[in-house]
Every structure is written in structure tokens, then in C-alpha cells.
Amino acid sequence: MAANSARHKTSTDIHDFLTGLARGLAGALLFALPMLMTMEMWSLGFYMERVRLLLLLIINIPLLVFLSHRIGFEHTNCWSSTIRDALVAFGMGIAASAALLLVLGVITTDMPPRQWVGMVAIQAVPASIGALLARSQLGMGADHEDEDEEKDADETDHSSEGSSYVVELSMMAVGALFLSLNLAPTEEMILLAYKMTPWHTLALIAISIGMMHGFVYALSFRGGHRLESGVPGWHAFIRFTLPGYLVALAISLFTLWTFERLDDTGVTQIVLIVIVLGLPAAIGAAAARLIL
Amino acid sequence: MTSLESKKVARKGKPPNTERLKPHWIEWLTGAVSSLLILAIIGWVSYEAVNGTDTPAELRVDIASIEKTGAGWRVLFDLSNSGEATAAAVEVRGTVTDRGRFVEEAAVIFDYVAARSIAHGALIFTQDPAGRDLNIRAVGFNEP
């Protein structure tokens, strides 16, 4: 009897684990498809400087650990399982992008390793973020809700004054990075910056900041933030929206540099290109505050 | 009341609100620094908007190196744009002449040369340009 129930428990554990894996793969594809089907991403895979690719891959690891700690495949309490989940997500990202690039005929068997390894590595970054997010967004079973709440409550208890602020900024960085990875490799970003005058750019800055603030505070989306009564609106604007926009600009600068879009470009042009990519990055940052 | 219930009550009583009335001083510091940096960026772009002249692209070619490779002589060059507008589809042609007699021509097209920026490229000749006249120049561009 006891053995029987133990076996039953193991089989549901395996079932849960496999479901988690399948969700992760689904998420990897859902989030990485736009990039898997972008021509620039294929060529970047083999021509981008290896140091920058390595840096992107290394930065992805703490980012996944952070995400995994927030949402996770399973409700993780200890760091070892958080890190394990992050690495599993990275692995699934690699597997999913390699499989799809093969199916699409982008990777062929006569390619030298340098070429296809680079292609898979660069796609694995957004795919692994997708794999982790899938757990939180695609798997909202009713049986998990209590646990979720409990975990949230725990977190509120644990989080000290400063840490929730850092978490908020980190989530914005994840959102900004995700949308930047989608758009930074495309030629359109630099082309738009070349077409725009500084006046257009000024308008774009205003729109980016306005949308960022509106997304989180004004439009009352589910998961939106409400100001405590008595807190003037400009408090949140200074403390969250403006640092968030700066984070978005920093992330867009980093992705553009990683994809070699800024090499030997004049400073003014760099500022313009970063601000153009800053619009999607800012919206990604704001959306991450609502979703994650 | 179980501990879970009490936690829920505690949570309902005091919702986790990151926009607290009494934030940590570090939040204000971050906010202030960010505001300054964003104002600086806006200031920079405004300065460019007011003072920037719209001079068209001005292209210049500087030869960086000439090397013999398997396919011939590779001439690496820098194409710099000192104008305030970006040039697109820039065609660069190089000719090798020997005392006025045409020897060889090679050409390459650059997608973009950004304003006040440099692009790098190469022309490949089958015959050694050394000792002959090598002339490389941008022959035309359009606006992006």
C-alpha cells in the first residue's frame, strides 16, 4: 500500500516534470520565433565578435536565475533548485533553437561548427527567457494559485525596503532586454535613426516616457500598480518611470553594441539609435512590471 | 486559524505595494540621478536640433593597407563621412592605371555610412597596384 502510493507519487512527479519541460519548449518557441525567423539574427550568429557573444551568454545566466527565483518551473525555495531550473531553461532554449533552425533549413549539415554554434547560441538567449516565462504565463493552473499566493506573501515578508525596488528595476531590465533582442538586430533600427531628425527624436523620448508611465499607472491593466492615496503622481514618476527609462536606454545600448550596430559610428548617431530602440525597450520594461 | 490563513489576512491588510509613501532614500537618489541623465540626453538632442546644420554627406576614402592574398591584392580602406547626413548605397570604385593606361577596376557598395562616422571595406585587384596609380573614391550615394 505504502509502496503503491509512493509509486503513484513518483509518476505524478514525472508527469509534472514532463509537463513543465513541454511548457518550457512551447514558451521557448513562442518567444523566440520572431528572432528565429529574422535574417539578421542568422548572419549575426557567425559574424559577431565572439567576445560579445560570450558576454551576452554569460549575462543571460544571472538573468535566468533571477527570473527563475521570481517564477520558476517549480516553486523553488532553495538556491540550488533555482539555479538548476535556470540552467534547464538555458538548455531548453538551446535545444529548441537548434531544432527549429534545423527544420527551417537555416542550419545545414555542411556548415562549419563556428557558424551553426554561433547561430544557436545567439538564439538560445531569447529562447531561454521564453522557456522560463512560459512557466509563469502558460501554466496558471488553479491548483497552483494558493501556492503562488503563499509564495508572494512569503516574499513580501522577506523583502526588505530596498530589495523590492531592485527587483522592480531588474524586472524592467528583463522586459527591456527581451524586446531589444527582438529589434536590435534588424537594419530598420539604424535606418529609422538615419531618417529621423533630432526634433523627431525629442518627440520619441516624450512618447517613450509617457507610454511607460501610462502602461503601469494610468491604463489600469490587470497587474497594474495603484498609487497609495496621498502619494503624488510625480513620486512614482521620479522613482520608477525615469530610472526605468534609463534602464531601457542602457539595455538598448548594450544590445546594439552586442550586435555591432554602433561600431565606428559618431556619438550623435549612437544617441539617436539608442533612443529609437529605447521605445520598444521602454514598453517591454513597463510590460514586464505588469506581467512578471 | 492556520498559518496560511493568517498570512493571507496579513497580506490583505498590508498589500505589497512598491509605491510606498515612505520610500527608501536610495530610491530617491536613483530617481534623481536618472532624471539628471535623461535631462542631459534631452539637452544633447535639443542642442543638435537647434544647432545642427543639415550638410549633406561628405565622403573620403583613406587606404589602410594593401596585402597579397590568394585571390589577388586586397586593398583595405576606411570610408569616412564628415557630413551631418547619412549616406546610403554608397558606391566606391577603385581603378589601377599604369602611366595613363587603364589596367583594372573594382567596385563595392556600402549600405550605409552614418553621419560623422567611418565604414570599413576592401577592394580586390588581380594585379599588384604597387608602382601603378591606384585611385579609390566614392562615386555616388542616396539619402536613406
Coordinates of C-alpha atoms in Angstrom, one line a residue:
Chain A
M1 CA 0.0 0.0 0.0
A2 CA 2.7 2.4 1.0
A3 CA 4.9 1.4 -1.9
N4 CA 1.9 1.8 -4.2
S5 CA 1.2 5.3 -3.1
A6 CA 4.9 6.1 -3.4
R7 CA 5.0 4.9 -6.9
H8 CA 1.9 6.9 -7.7
K9 CA 3.5 10.0 -6.3
T10 CA 6.7 9.4 -8.4
S11 CA 4.7 9.0 -11.6
T12 CA 2.8 12.3 -11.0
D13 CA 6.1 13.9 -10.3
I14 CA 7.4 12.7 -13.6
H15 CA 4.2 13.8 -15.3
D16 CA 4.6 17.3 -13.7
F17 CA 8.2 17.5 -14.7
L18 CA 7.5 16.5 -18.3
T19 CA 4.6 19.0 -18.5
G20 CA 7.0 21.6 -17.2
L21 CA 9.5 20.7 -19.9
A22 CA 6.9 20.8 -22.6
R23 CA 5.7 24.2 -21.4
G24 CA 9.2 25.4 -21.4
L25 CA 9.8 24.3 -25.0
A26 CA 6.5 25.9 -26.0
G27 CA 7.5 29.1 -24.4
A28 CA 10.9 29.0 -26.0
L29 CA 9.3 28.8 -29.4
L30 CA 6.6 31.3 -28.7
F31 CA 9.1 33.9 -27.5
A32 CA 12.0 33.2 -29.9
L33 CA 10.1 32.6 -33.1
P34 CA 10.3 36.3 -34.3
M35 CA 14.1 36.1 -33.8
L36 CA 14.5 32.6 -35.3
M37 CA 12.8 33.9 -38.4
T38 CA 14.9 37.1 -38.7
M39 CA 17.6 37.0 -41.3
E40 CA 19.9 39.4 -39.5
M41 CA 20.0 37.0 -36.5
W42 CA 21.3 34.2 -38.6
S43 CA 24.2 36.2 -40.0
L44 CA 25.0 37.8 -36.6
G45 CA 25.5 34.2 -35.4
F46 CA 28.5 33.8 -37.4
Y47 CA 30.0 37.2 -37.9
M48 CA 29.5 38.9 -34.5
E49 CA 32.6 39.2 -32.4
R50 CA 33.0 36.1 -30.2
V51 CA 33.8 38.1 -27.0
R52 CA 30.5 40.0 -27.3
L53 CA 28.5 36.8 -27.9
L54 CA 30.2 35.2 -24.9
L55 CA 29.4 38.3 -22.7
L56 CA 25.7 38.0 -23.8
L57 CA 25.6 34.3 -22.9
I58 CA 27.2 34.9 -19.5
I59 CA 24.9 37.8 -18.7
N60 CA 22.0 35.6 -19.5
I61 CA 22.8 33.2 -16.7
P62 CA 22.3 35.5 -13.7
L63 CA 19.3 36.9 -15.5
L64 CA 17.7 33.5 -15.8
V65 CA 18.5 32.7 -12.2
F66 CA 16.7 36.0 -11.2
L67 CA 13.7 35.1 -13.3
S68 CA 13.7 31.5 -12.0
H69 CA 13.8 32.8 -8.5
R70 CA 10.7 35.0 -9.3
I71 CA 8.6 32.5 -11.1
G72 CA 10.4 29.2 -11.6
F73 CA 9.4 25.9 -13.1
E74 CA 8.6 24.6 -9.7
H75 CA 8.1 26.7 -6.7
T76 CA 11.6 26.9 -5.6
N77 CA 12.8 27.7 -2.2
C78 CA 16.4 26.9 -2.3
W79 CA 19.1 28.3 -4.5
S80 CA 20.3 25.0 -5.8
S81 CA 17.0 24.2 -7.4
T82 CA 16.6 27.8 -8.6
I83 CA 20.0 27.6 -10.4
R84 CA 19.1 24.1 -11.7
D85 CA 15.9 25.5 -13.2
A86 CA 17.7 28.4 -14.8
L87 CA 20.2 26.0 -16.4
V88 CA 17.4 23.7 -17.6
A89 CA 15.8 26.7 -19.2
F90 CA 19.0 27.6 -20.9
G91 CA 19.4 24.0 -22.1
M92 CA 15.8 24.0 -23.5
G93 CA 16.5 27.3 -25.2
I94 CA 19.5 25.8 -26.9
A95 CA 17.6 22.6 -27.9
A96 CA 14.6 24.4 -29.2
S97 CA 16.5 26.9 -31.3
A98 CA 18.8 24.3 -32.7
A99 CA 15.9 22.1 -33.6
L100 CA 13.9 24.9 -35.3
L101 CA 16.9 26.3 -37.2
L102 CA 17.5 22.7 -38.5
V103 CA 13.9 22.3 -39.6
L104 CA 13.8 25.7 -41.3
G105 CA 16.9 24.8 -43.2
V106 CA 19.0 27.6 -41.8
I107 CA 21.5 25.2 -40.4
T108 CA 22.7 22.6 -42.8
T109 CA 25.0 19.7 -42.2
D110 CA 27.8 21.0 -44.4
M111 CA 28.2 24.1 -42.2
P112 CA 31.4 24.6 -40.2
P113 CA 30.8 24.4 -36.4
R114 CA 31.8 28.0 -35.9
Q115 CA 28.8 29.1 -38.0
W116 CA 26.0 27.0 -36.5
V117 CA 27.2 27.1 -32.9
G118 CA 27.1 30.9 -33.1
M119 CA 23.6 30.8 -34.6
V120 CA 22.2 28.5 -32.0
A121 CA 24.0 30.4 -29.1
I122 CA 22.6 33.7 -30.0
Q123 CA 19.0 32.4 -30.4
A124 CA 19.3 30.5 -27.1
V125 CA 19.2 33.7 -25.1
P126 CA 15.7 34.9 -26.0
A127 CA 14.5 31.2 -26.2
S128 CA 15.7 30.5 -22.7
I129 CA 13.9 33.6 -21.3
G130 CA 10.8 32.4 -23.1
A131 CA 11.2 28.9 -21.6
L132 CA 11.3 30.4 -18.1
L133 CA 8.4 32.8 -18.7
A134 CA 6.2 30.0 -20.1
R135 CA 6.1 28.5 -16.6
S136 CA 4.5 31.7 -15.2
Q137 CA 2.4 32.7 -18.1
L138 CA 1.2 29.4 -19.7
G139 CA 0.9 27.3 -16.6
M140 CA -1.6 29.1 -14.4
G141 CA -3.4 26.1 -13.1
A142 CA -5.9 26.6 -10.3
D143 CA -4.0 24.2 -8.1
H144 CA -1.1 26.5 -8.1
E145 CA -2.8 29.6 -7.2
D146 CA -2.7 29.0 -3.4
E147 CA 1.0 28.3 -3.6
D148 CA 1.5 31.4 -5.7
E149 CA -0.2 33.5 -3.1
E150 CA 1.7 31.9 -0.3
K151 CA 4.9 32.5 -2.1
D152 CA 4.0 36.1 -2.7
A153 CA 3.2 36.5 0.9
D154 CA 6.5 35.0 1.9
E155 CA 8.3 37.2 -0.4
T156 CA 6.7 40.3 0.9
D157 CA 7.6 39.3 4.4
H158 CA 11.2 38.7 3.4
S159 CA 11.8 41.6 1.2
S160 CA 13.4 44.5 2.9
E161 CA 12.9 48.1 2.0
G162 CA 15.5 48.3 -0.8
S163 CA 15.3 44.9 -2.3
S164 CA 11.8 45.1 -3.8
Y165 CA 12.9 48.3 -5.6
V166 CA 15.9 46.5 -7.0
V167 CA 13.6 43.6 -8.1
E168 CA 11.3 46.1 -9.8
L169 CA 14.2 47.6 -11.7
S170 CA 15.6 44.2 -12.6
M171 CA 12.2 43.1 -14.0
M172 CA 12.2 46.2 -16.2
A173 CA 15.7 45.2 -17.4
V174 CA 14.4 41.8 -18.3
G175 CA 11.5 43.2 -20.3
A176 CA 13.6 45.8 -22.0
L177 CA 16.2 43.1 -22.9
F178 CA 13.6 40.9 -24.4
L179 CA 12.1 43.4 -26.7
S180 CA 15.5 44.8 -27.5
L181 CA 16.8 41.4 -28.6
N182 CA 13.8 41.2 -31.0
L183 CA 14.5 44.5 -32.6
A184 CA 18.2 45.4 -32.2
P185 CA 19.5 43.0 -34.9
T186 CA 17.2 44.4 -37.6
E187 CA 18.5 47.0 -40.0
E188 CA 15.4 49.1 -39.5
M189 CA 16.6 50.5 -36.2
I190 CA 19.6 52.2 -37.7
L191 CA 17.7 53.2 -40.8
L192 CA 15.0 54.9 -38.7
A193 CA 17.6 56.8 -36.7
Y194 CA 19.2 58.0 -40.0
K195 CA 15.8 59.1 -41.3
M196 CA 14.8 61.0 -38.1
T197 CA 15.8 64.5 -37.2
P198 CA 16.7 65.5 -33.6
W199 CA 13.2 67.0 -33.4
H200 CA 11.6 63.6 -34.1
T201 CA 13.9 62.1 -31.5
L202 CA 12.8 64.6 -28.8
A203 CA 9.2 63.6 -29.6
L204 CA 10.1 60.0 -29.3
I205 CA 11.7 60.4 -25.9
A206 CA 8.5 62.1 -24.6
I207 CA 6.3 59.3 -26.1
S208 CA 8.5 56.6 -24.6
I209 CA 8.4 58.0 -21.1
G210 CA 4.7 58.8 -21.3
M211 CA 3.8 55.3 -22.5
M212 CA 6.0 53.7 -19.8
H213 CA 4.2 55.7 -17.1
G214 CA 0.8 55.2 -18.6
F215 CA 1.2 51.4 -19.1
V216 CA 1.9 50.9 -15.4
Y217 CA -0.2 53.6 -13.6
A218 CA -2.8 55.1 -15.8
L219 CA -4.4 52.5 -18.0
S220 CA -5.4 50.1 -15.2
F221 CA -4.3 46.9 -16.8
R222 CA -4.5 43.7 -14.8
G223 CA -1.4 43.7 -12.6
G224 CA -1.1 47.4 -12.9
H225 CA 0.2 49.4 -9.9
R226 CA -2.0 51.7 -7.9
L227 CA -0.6 54.6 -6.0
E228 CA -1.4 54.7 -2.3
S229 CA -3.7 57.6 -1.6
G230 CA -1.7 60.6 -0.6
V231 CA 1.2 59.7 -2.8
P232 CA 1.5 62.4 -5.5
G233 CA 1.8 61.0 -9.1
W234 CA 5.2 62.6 -9.7
H235 CA 6.7 60.5 -6.9
A236 CA 6.3 57.3 -8.8
F237 CA 7.3 59.1 -12.0
I238 CA 10.7 60.1 -10.5
R239 CA 11.3 56.9 -8.5
F240 CA 10.1 54.3 -11.1
T241 CA 9.4 55.6 -14.6
L242 CA 12.6 57.7 -15.1
P243 CA 15.0 55.1 -13.7
G244 CA 13.1 52.6 -15.7
Y245 CA 13.6 54.6 -18.9
L246 CA 17.3 54.9 -18.1
V247 CA 17.4 51.1 -17.7
A248 CA 15.7 50.7 -21.0
L249 CA 18.2 53.0 -22.7
A250 CA 21.1 51.2 -21.1
I251 CA 19.8 47.8 -22.2
S252 CA 19.2 49.1 -25.8
L253 CA 22.8 50.5 -25.8
F254 CA 24.1 47.1 -24.7
T255 CA 22.1 45.1 -27.2
L256 CA 23.1 47.4 -30.1
W257 CA 26.7 47.2 -29.1
T258 CA 26.5 43.4 -28.8
F259 CA 25.1 43.2 -32.3
E260 CA 27.8 45.5 -33.6
R261 CA 25.4 48.2 -34.8
L262 CA 27.3 51.1 -33.2
D263 CA 30.9 50.3 -34.3
D264 CA 32.7 53.4 -35.7
T265 CA 29.5 55.4 -35.5
G266 CA 29.5 59.1 -34.4
V267 CA 28.3 59.9 -30.9
T268 CA 25.2 61.8 -32.0
Q269 CA 24.1 58.9 -34.3
I270 CA 24.7 56.5 -31.4
V271 CA 22.4 58.6 -29.1
L272 CA 19.7 58.7 -31.8
I273 CA 19.8 54.9 -32.5
V274 CA 19.7 54.1 -28.8
I275 CA 16.6 56.4 -28.4
V276 CA 14.9 54.7 -31.3
L277 CA 15.4 51.2 -29.8
G278 CA 14.6 52.8 -26.4
L279 CA 10.9 53.0 -27.4
P280 CA 10.3 49.2 -27.6
A281 CA 12.7 48.7 -24.7
A282 CA 10.7 51.1 -22.6
I283 CA 7.4 49.4 -23.5
G284 CA 9.0 46.0 -22.7
A285 CA 10.2 47.3 -19.4
A286 CA 6.7 48.6 -18.5
A287 CA 5.0 45.4 -19.6
A288 CA 7.4 43.3 -17.5
R289 CA 6.2 45.2 -14.4
L290 CA 2.7 44.2 -15.2
I291 CA 3.3 40.6 -16.3
L292 CA 6.0 39.2 -14.0
Chain B
M1 CA -6.5 30.0 12.1
T2 CA -3.8 28.2 10.2
S3 CA -0.6 30.0 9.4
L4 CA -1.5 30.1 5.7
E5 CA -4.8 31.9 6.5
S6 CA -3.1 34.3 8.9
K7 CA -0.6 35.1 6.1
K8 CA -3.4 35.8 3.7
V9 CA -5.0 38.1 6.2
A10 CA -1.7 39.8 6.8
R11 CA -1.3 40.2 3.1
K12 CA -4.8 41.6 2.6
G13 CA -4.3 44.0 5.5
K14 CA -1.0 45.3 4.0
P15 CA -0.8 44.7 0.3
P16 CA 2.7 44.6 -1.1
N17 CA 3.0 48.0 -2.6
T18 CA 6.3 49.0 -4.1
E19 CA 5.0 52.6 -4.4
R20 CA 5.0 53.1 -0.6
L21 CA 4.5 56.5 0.9
K22 CA 7.8 56.3 2.7
P23 CA 10.4 55.0 0.3
H24 CA 14.0 54.3 1.0
W25 CA 16.4 57.2 0.3
I26 CA 18.2 55.1 -2.3
E27 CA 15.0 55.2 -4.5
W28 CA 15.1 59.0 -4.5
L29 CA 18.8 59.0 -5.2
T30 CA 18.3 56.7 -8.2
G31 CA 15.4 58.8 -9.3
A32 CA 17.4 62.0 -9.1
V33 CA 20.4 60.6 -10.9
S34 CA 18.1 59.1 -13.7
S35 CA 16.3 62.5 -14.1
L36 CA 19.6 64.2 -14.5
L37 CA 20.9 61.8 -17.0
I38 CA 17.7 61.8 -19.0
L39 CA 17.7 65.6 -18.9
A40 CA 21.3 65.5 -20.2
I41 CA 20.2 63.3 -23.1
I42 CA 17.3 65.6 -23.9
G43 CA 19.7 68.6 -23.7
W44 CA 22.1 67.0 -26.1
V45 CA 19.5 66.2 -28.6
S46 CA 17.9 69.6 -28.3
Y47 CA 21.3 71.2 -28.9
E48 CA 21.7 69.1 -32.0
A49 CA 18.2 70.1 -33.1
V50 CA 18.9 73.8 -32.7
N51 CA 22.5 74.0 -33.9
G52 CA 22.8 71.1 -36.3
T53 CA 23.3 72.1 -39.9
D54 CA 21.9 69.8 -42.5
T55 CA 25.1 69.5 -44.6
P56 CA 24.9 66.6 -47.0
A57 CA 27.2 63.6 -46.7
E58 CA 30.9 64.3 -47.4
L59 CA 32.8 61.1 -48.2
R60 CA 36.5 60.5 -48.1
V61 CA 38.5 57.3 -48.7
D62 CA 41.7 56.5 -46.9
I63 CA 43.7 53.4 -47.9
A64 CA 44.6 51.4 -44.8
S65 CA 46.6 48.6 -46.2
I66 CA 47.4 46.7 -49.3
E67 CA 48.1 42.9 -48.9
K68 CA 48.6 40.0 -51.3
T69 CA 46.0 37.3 -50.7
G70 CA 45.1 34.1 -52.5
A71 CA 42.5 35.9 -54.7
G72 CA 44.8 38.8 -55.5
W73 CA 45.7 42.1 -53.9
R74 CA 43.3 43.2 -51.1
V75 CA 43.1 46.9 -50.6
L76 CA 41.5 47.7 -47.2
F77 CA 40.2 51.2 -46.8
D78 CA 38.3 53.5 -44.5
L79 CA 35.3 55.4 -45.9
S80 CA 34.6 58.4 -43.6
N81 CA 31.6 60.7 -43.7
S82 CA 32.3 64.1 -42.2
G83 CA 28.9 65.5 -43.2
E84 CA 25.8 65.7 -41.0
A85 CA 23.6 63.5 -43.1
T86 CA 23.9 59.7 -43.5
A87 CA 24.7 58.4 -47.0
A88 CA 23.0 55.2 -48.2
A89 CA 24.0 52.8 -51.0
V90 CA 27.4 54.4 -51.3
E91 CA 29.3 53.1 -54.3
V92 CA 33.1 53.1 -54.1
R93 CA 35.2 52.4 -57.2
G94 CA 38.9 51.9 -57.4
T95 CA 41.0 52.0 -60.6
V96 CA 44.5 50.9 -61.3
T97 CA 46.2 52.8 -64.1
D98 CA 49.7 52.4 -65.4
R99 CA 51.0 55.7 -66.9
G100 CA 47.6 56.7 -68.1
R101 CA 46.8 53.2 -69.4
F102 CA 43.7 51.6 -67.8
V103 CA 44.7 48.3 -66.1
E104 CA 41.9 47.2 -63.8
E105 CA 38.7 48.4 -62.0
A106 CA 37.0 47.1 -58.8
A107 CA 33.8 48.4 -57.0
V108 CA 31.9 47.8 -53.8
I109 CA 28.7 49.2 -52.4
F110 CA 28.2 50.2 -48.7
D111 CA 24.6 50.0 -47.4
Y112 CA 25.1 53.0 -45.0
V113 CA 27.8 55.4 -44.0
A114 CA 26.4 57.2 -40.9
A115 CA 26.9 60.9 -40.3
R116 CA 30.3 61.7 -38.8
S117 CA 31.2 58.0 -38.9
I118 CA 33.5 55.6 -40.5
A119 CA 32.8 52.4 -42.5
H120 CA 35.4 49.8 -43.5
G121 CA 35.7 47.9 -46.7
A122 CA 38.0 46.3 -49.2
L123 CA 38.6 46.2 -53.0
I124 CA 40.3 43.2 -54.6
F125 CA 42.5 43.6 -57.6
T126 CA 44.1 40.7 -59.6
Q127 CA 47.2 42.8 -60.4
D128 CA 49.6 44.4 -57.9
P129 CA 48.7 48.1 -57.6
A130 CA 52.2 48.9 -56.2
G131 CA 54.2 51.0 -58.6
R132 CA 51.0 51.9 -60.5
D133 CA 48.4 54.6 -59.9
L134 CA 45.7 53.4 -57.5
N135 CA 42.7 55.7 -57.2
I136 CA 39.8 54.9 -54.9
R137 CA 36.8 57.2 -54.5
A138 CA 33.1 57.2 -53.7
V139 CA 31.2 57.8 -56.9
G140 CA 27.7 58.3 -55.5
F141 CA 25.1 57.8 -52.8
N142 CA 21.5 58.3 -52.0
E143 CA 19.7 59.5 -48.9
P144 CA 18.3 56.8 -46.6

